[in-house]
mmCIF file of C-alpha atoms in Angstrom:
data_model
loop_
_atom_site.group_PDB
_atom_site.id
_atom_site.type_symbol
_atom_site.label_atom_id
_atom_site.label_comp_id
_atom_site.label_asym_id
_atom_site.label_seq_id
_atom_site.Cartn_x
_atom_site.Cartn_y
_atom_site.Cartn_z
ATOM 1 C CA MET V 1 48.342 13.490 13.248
ATOM 2 C CA LYS V 2 49.632 10.105 14.202
ATOM 3 C CA PHE V 3 48.630 8.824 10.868
ATOM 4 C CA ILE V 4 50.899 11.126 8.998
ATOM 5 C CA PHE V 5 53.899 10.241 11.199
ATOM 6 C CA ASP V 6 53.129 6.451 10.729
ATOM 7 C CA LEU V 7 52.877 6.873 6.988
ATOM 8 C CA HIS V 8 56.117 8.684 6.992
ATOM 9 C CA LYS V 9 57.804 5.995 9.152
ATOM 10 C CA THR V 10 56.478 3.330 6.776
ATOM 11 C CA MET V 11 57.949 4.897 3.813
ATOM 12 C CA LEU V 12 61.265 5.505 5.246
ATOM 13 C CA GLU V 13 61.307 1.986 6.508
ATOM 14 C CA ASN V 14 60.493 0.824 3.080
ATOM 15 C CA ASN V 15 62.716 3.124 1.122
ATOM 16 C CA LEU V 16 59.695 4.361 -0.859
ATOM 17 C CA ILE V 17 60.552 7.343 -2.732
ATOM 18 C CA LEU V 18 57.199 7.733 -4.598
ATOM 19 C CA VAL V 19 53.900 6.878 -3.812
ATOM 20 C CA TYR V 20 50.671 7.536 -5.688
ATOM 21 C CA GLU V 21 47.196 6.067 -4.930
ATOM 22 C CA GLY V 22 43.895 6.953 -6.760
ATOM 23 C CA GLU V 23 42.610 7.552 -10.462
ATOM 24 C CA PHE V 24 45.225 7.103 -13.078
ATOM 25 C CA THR V 25 45.180 9.209 -16.244
ATOM 26 C CA GLN V 26 47.501 10.015 -18.854
ATOM 27 C CA GLU V 27 48.435 13.200 -17.487
ATOM 28 C CA ILE V 28 48.868 11.815 -13.851
ATOM 29 C CA THR V 29 51.145 9.032 -15.455
ATOM 30 C CA LYS V 30 53.389 11.838 -17.095
ATOM 31 C CA SER V 31 53.650 13.798 -13.793
ATOM 32 C CA VAL V 32 54.649 10.418 -11.852
ATOM 33 C CA LEU V 33 57.220 9.588 -14.432
ATOM 34 C CA ALA V 34 58.548 13.077 -14.296
ATOM 35 C CA MET V 35 59.027 13.017 -10.537
ATOM 36 C CA ALA V 36 60.592 9.746 -10.632
ATOM 37 C CA GLU V 37 63.046 10.768 -13.451
ATOM 38 C CA ARG V 38 63.856 14.065 -11.356
ATOM 39 C CA ASN V 39 64.586 12.114 -8.305
ATOM 40 C CA MET V 40 66.857 9.615 -10.338
ATOM 41 C CA ASP V 41 68.727 12.591 -11.945
ATOM 42 C CA SER V 42 69.225 14.350 -8.539
ATOM 43 C CA ILE V 43 70.991 11.150 -7.117
ATOM 44 C CA GLY V 44 73.141 10.879 -10.268
ATOM 45 C CA GLU V 45 71.665 7.424 -11.191
ATOM 46 C CA GLU V 46 73.489 5.491 -13.998
ATOM 47 C CA SER V 47 71.725 6.254 -17.386
ATOM 48 C CA SER V 48 71.347 2.331 -17.928
ATOM 49 C CA THR V 49 69.709 1.832 -14.716
ATOM 50 C CA LYS V 50 67.489 4.808 -15.430
ATOM 51 C CA ARG V 51 66.372 3.518 -18.594
ATOM 52 C CA LYS V 52 65.391 0.212 -17.296
ATOM 53 C CA VAL V 53 63.422 1.648 -14.356
ATOM 54 C CA PHE V 54 61.771 4.088 -16.708
ATOM 55 C CA ASN V 55 60.722 1.430 -18.912
ATOM 56 C CA VAL V 56 59.344 -0.871 -16.352
ATOM 57 C CA MET V 57 57.417 2.217 -14.655
ATOM 58 C CA VAL V 58 55.921 3.119 -18.018
ATOM 59 C CA GLU V 59 54.626 -0.520 -18.369
ATOM 60 C CA CYS V 60 53.143 -0.627 -15.050
ATOM 61 C CA LEU V 61 51.461 2.778 -15.311
ATOM 62 C CA GLN V 62 50.066 1.866 -18.667
ATOM 63 C CA ASN V 63 48.712 -1.392 -17.446
ATOM 64 C CA ILE V 64 46.767 0.666 -14.876
ATOM 65 C CA VAL V 65 45.559 3.155 -17.334
ATOM 66 C CA LYS V 66 44.546 0.832 -20.001
ATOM 67 C CA HIS V 67 43.023 -1.965 -17.959
ATOM 68 C CA GLY V 68 40.835 -0.117 -15.514
ATOM 69 C CA ASP V 69 37.238 -0.643 -15.955
ATOM 70 C CA GLU V 70 35.862 3.002 -16.411
ATOM 71 C CA GLU V 71 32.325 1.969 -15.366
ATOM 72 C CA SER V 72 33.362 1.007 -12.044
ATOM 73 C CA SER V 73 34.371 2.923 -8.937
ATOM 74 C CA VAL V 74 36.321 0.160 -7.860
ATOM 75 C CA SER V 75 38.799 0.700 -10.759
ATOM 76 C CA LYS V 76 39.849 4.042 -9.264
ATOM 77 C CA GLN V 77 41.562 2.134 -6.425
ATOM 78 C CA ALA V 78 44.868 1.865 -8.029
ATOM 79 C CA ILE V 79 48.231 2.469 -6.440
ATOM 80 C CA PHE V 80 51.789 2.919 -7.776
ATOM 81 C CA MET V 81 55.079 2.938 -5.700
ATOM 82 C CA ILE V 82 58.805 2.944 -6.352
ATOM 83 C CA GLY V 83 61.427 2.257 -3.687
ATOM 84 C CA LYS V 84 65.379 2.594 -3.953
ATOM 85 C CA LYS V 85 67.444 0.281 -1.905
ATOM 86 C CA ASN V 86 71.254 0.310 -2.073
ATOM 87 C CA ASP V 87 71.588 -2.184 -4.865
ATOM 88 C CA LYS V 88 68.069 -2.103 -6.457
ATOM 89 C CA TYR V 89 64.773 -0.406 -7.293
ATOM 90 C CA VAL V 90 61.644 -2.000 -6.471
ATOM 91 C CA ILE V 91 58.376 -0.876 -8.474
ATOM 92 C CA THR V 92 55.109 -1.992 -7.188
ATOM 93 C CA SER V 93 51.793 -1.355 -8.617
ATOM 94 C CA GLY V 94 48.180 -2.568 -7.893
ATOM 95 C CA ASN V 95 44.981 -2.301 -9.604
ATOM 96 C CA PRO V 96 41.416 -3.838 -9.734
ATOM 97 C CA ILE V 97 40.836 -6.407 -12.592
ATOM 98 C CA LYS V 98 37.690 -8.408 -13.239
ATOM 99 C CA LYS V 99 37.667 -11.749 -11.760
ATOM 100 C CA GLU V 100 37.153 -13.422 -15.321
ATOM 101 C CA ASN V 101 40.577 -11.990 -16.292
ATOM 102 C CA VAL V 102 42.445 -13.451 -13.373
ATOM 103 C CA GLU V 103 43.361 -16.947 -14.490
ATOM 104 C CA GLY V 104 44.355 -15.687 -17.971
ATOM 105 C CA LEU V 105 46.847 -13.066 -16.570
ATOM 106 C CA LYS V 106 48.078 -15.567 -13.959
ATOM 107 C CA SER V 107 48.884 -18.000 -16.800
ATOM 108 C CA LYS V 108 50.714 -15.366 -18.856
ATOM 109 C CA LEU V 109 52.752 -14.409 -15.908
ATOM 110 C CA GLU V 110 53.526 -18.069 -14.898
ATOM 111 C CA GLU V 111 54.828 -18.626 -18.544
ATOM 112 C CA ILE V 112 56.922 -15.528 -18.601
ATOM 113 C CA ASN V 113 58.489 -16.532 -15.059
ATOM 114 C CA SER V 114 59.276 -19.960 -16.388
ATOM 115 C CA LEU V 115 61.465 -18.605 -19.172
ATOM 116 C CA ASP V 116 65.151 -17.553 -19.008
ATOM 117 C CA LYS V 117 66.635 -14.518 -20.778
ATOM 118 C CA ASP V 118 66.742 -16.481 -24.388
ATOM 119 C CA GLY V 119 63.169 -17.705 -23.890
ATOM 120 C CA LEU V 120 61.881 -14.126 -23.060
ATOM 121 C CA LYS V 121 63.713 -12.661 -26.155
ATOM 122 C CA THR V 122 61.982 -15.625 -28.391
ATOM 123 C CA LEU V 123 58.590 -14.885 -26.722
ATOM 124 C CA TYR V 124 58.776 -11.202 -27.282
ATOM 125 C CA LYS V 125 59.702 -11.618 -31.059
ATOM 126 C CA GLU V 126 56.847 -14.187 -31.278
ATOM 127 C CA ILE V 127 54.220 -11.830 -29.782
ATOM 128 C CA ILE V 128 55.397 -9.009 -32.235
ATOM 129 C CA ARG V 129 55.155 -11.269 -35.128
ATOM 130 C CA ASN V 130 52.026 -13.182 -34.456
ATOM 131 C CA THR V 131 49.768 -11.095 -32.405
ATOM 132 C CA SER V 132 47.427 -8.227 -33.226
ATOM 133 C CA ILE V 133 47.330 -6.018 -30.227
ATOM 134 C CA SER V 134 44.226 -4.161 -29.198
ATOM 135 C CA ASP V 135 44.079 -0.560 -27.768
ATOM 136 C CA LYS V 136 44.061 -2.334 -24.424
ATOM 137 C CA GLY V 137 47.042 -4.393 -25.250
ATOM 138 C CA GLY V 138 46.404 -7.850 -23.969
ATOM 139 C CA ALA V 139 49.240 -9.850 -25.690
ATOM 140 C CA GLY V 140 51.315 -9.633 -22.438
ATOM 141 C CA LEU V 141 54.264 -7.922 -24.471
ATOM 142 C CA GLY V 142 54.600 -5.385 -21.370
ATOM 143 C CA PHE V 143 55.105 -7.975 -19.035
ATOM 144 C CA VAL V 144 57.576 -9.858 -21.139
ATOM 145 C CA ASP V 145 59.401 -6.428 -21.473
ATOM 146 C CA MET V 146 59.405 -5.825 -17.923
ATOM 147 C CA ALA V 147 60.839 -9.385 -17.145
ATOM 148 C CA ARG V 148 63.462 -8.805 -19.761
ATOM 149 C CA LYS V 149 64.509 -5.256 -18.416
ATOM 150 C CA SER V 150 64.596 -6.412 -14.838
ATOM 151 C CA GLY V 151 66.298 -9.733 -15.346
ATOM 152 C CA GLN V 152 64.188 -10.973 -12.533
ATOM 153 C CA GLU V 153 60.888 -12.988 -12.197
ATOM 154 C CA LEU V 154 57.719 -10.618 -11.837
ATOM 155 C CA GLU V 155 56.211 -11.113 -8.423
ATOM 156 C CA TYR V 156 52.408 -10.849 -8.390
ATOM 157 C CA ASP V 157 49.365 -11.719 -6.295
ATOM 158 C CA PHE V 158 45.527 -11.421 -6.604
ATOM 159 C CA LYS V 159 43.361 -10.670 -3.618
ATOM 160 C CA PRO V 160 39.525 -10.550 -3.943
ATOM 161 C CA LEU V 161 37.971 -7.279 -3.524
ATOM 162 C CA ASP V 162 34.271 -8.352 -4.036
ATOM 163 C CA GLU V 163 32.316 -10.887 -6.242
ATOM 164 C CA GLU V 164 33.425 -9.170 -9.363
ATOM 165 C CA TYR V 165 36.833 -7.767 -8.896
ATOM 166 C CA PHE V 166 40.284 -8.913 -7.737
ATOM 167 C CA PHE V 167 43.226 -6.582 -6.925
ATOM 168 C CA PHE V 168 46.213 -7.474 -8.972
ATOM 169 C CA SER V 169 49.432 -6.483 -7.355
ATOM 170 C CA LEU V 170 52.774 -6.552 -9.393
ATOM 171 C CA LYS V 171 56.337 -5.998 -8.083
ATOM 172 C CA THR V 172 59.394 -5.694 -10.319
ATOM 173 C CA THR V 173 63.112 -5.672 -8.931
ATOM 174 C CA ILE V 174 65.820 -3.860 -10.871
ATOM 175 C CA LYS V 175 69.220 -4.170 -9.928
ATOM 176 C CA ARG V 176 71.289 -0.904 -9.918
ATOM 177 C CA ILE V 177 74.480 -0.852 -11.895
#
């Protein structure tokens, strides 16, 4: 019983309004998005802020769904959280990725974080023009879009899970209007 109280206390302290941990499917993604939308509607959030938050949430959730390795039980260990503070929303996701994909992803995120608003716009257009995007994505378009919508650097981390997988954490902050 102490665990549930401690979890509740932690969620309040971190202003978390939605947390989901487990397997992510398209149906679960739709439910998570609907719950977050209802929450923002109930507090009368500005529509432009809502659009940005919703867009970033979709990108985070799609990243988890598309890039999970279906053959591994470790891939079912994903998490998604959204928190609201007075002046901002914080959207955080985490999911396992294969060790061999860490450097490429880190490189993409470093490039994105090094760009200003105009640089992000140029990169976005360049990716759309010059890249054939597979079913799993991979061109980094979602991350560029998240950086553009948030106007902030994307915070990220990679922690080893075992010899084959790392846990990729991503945090995006969106200022409220």
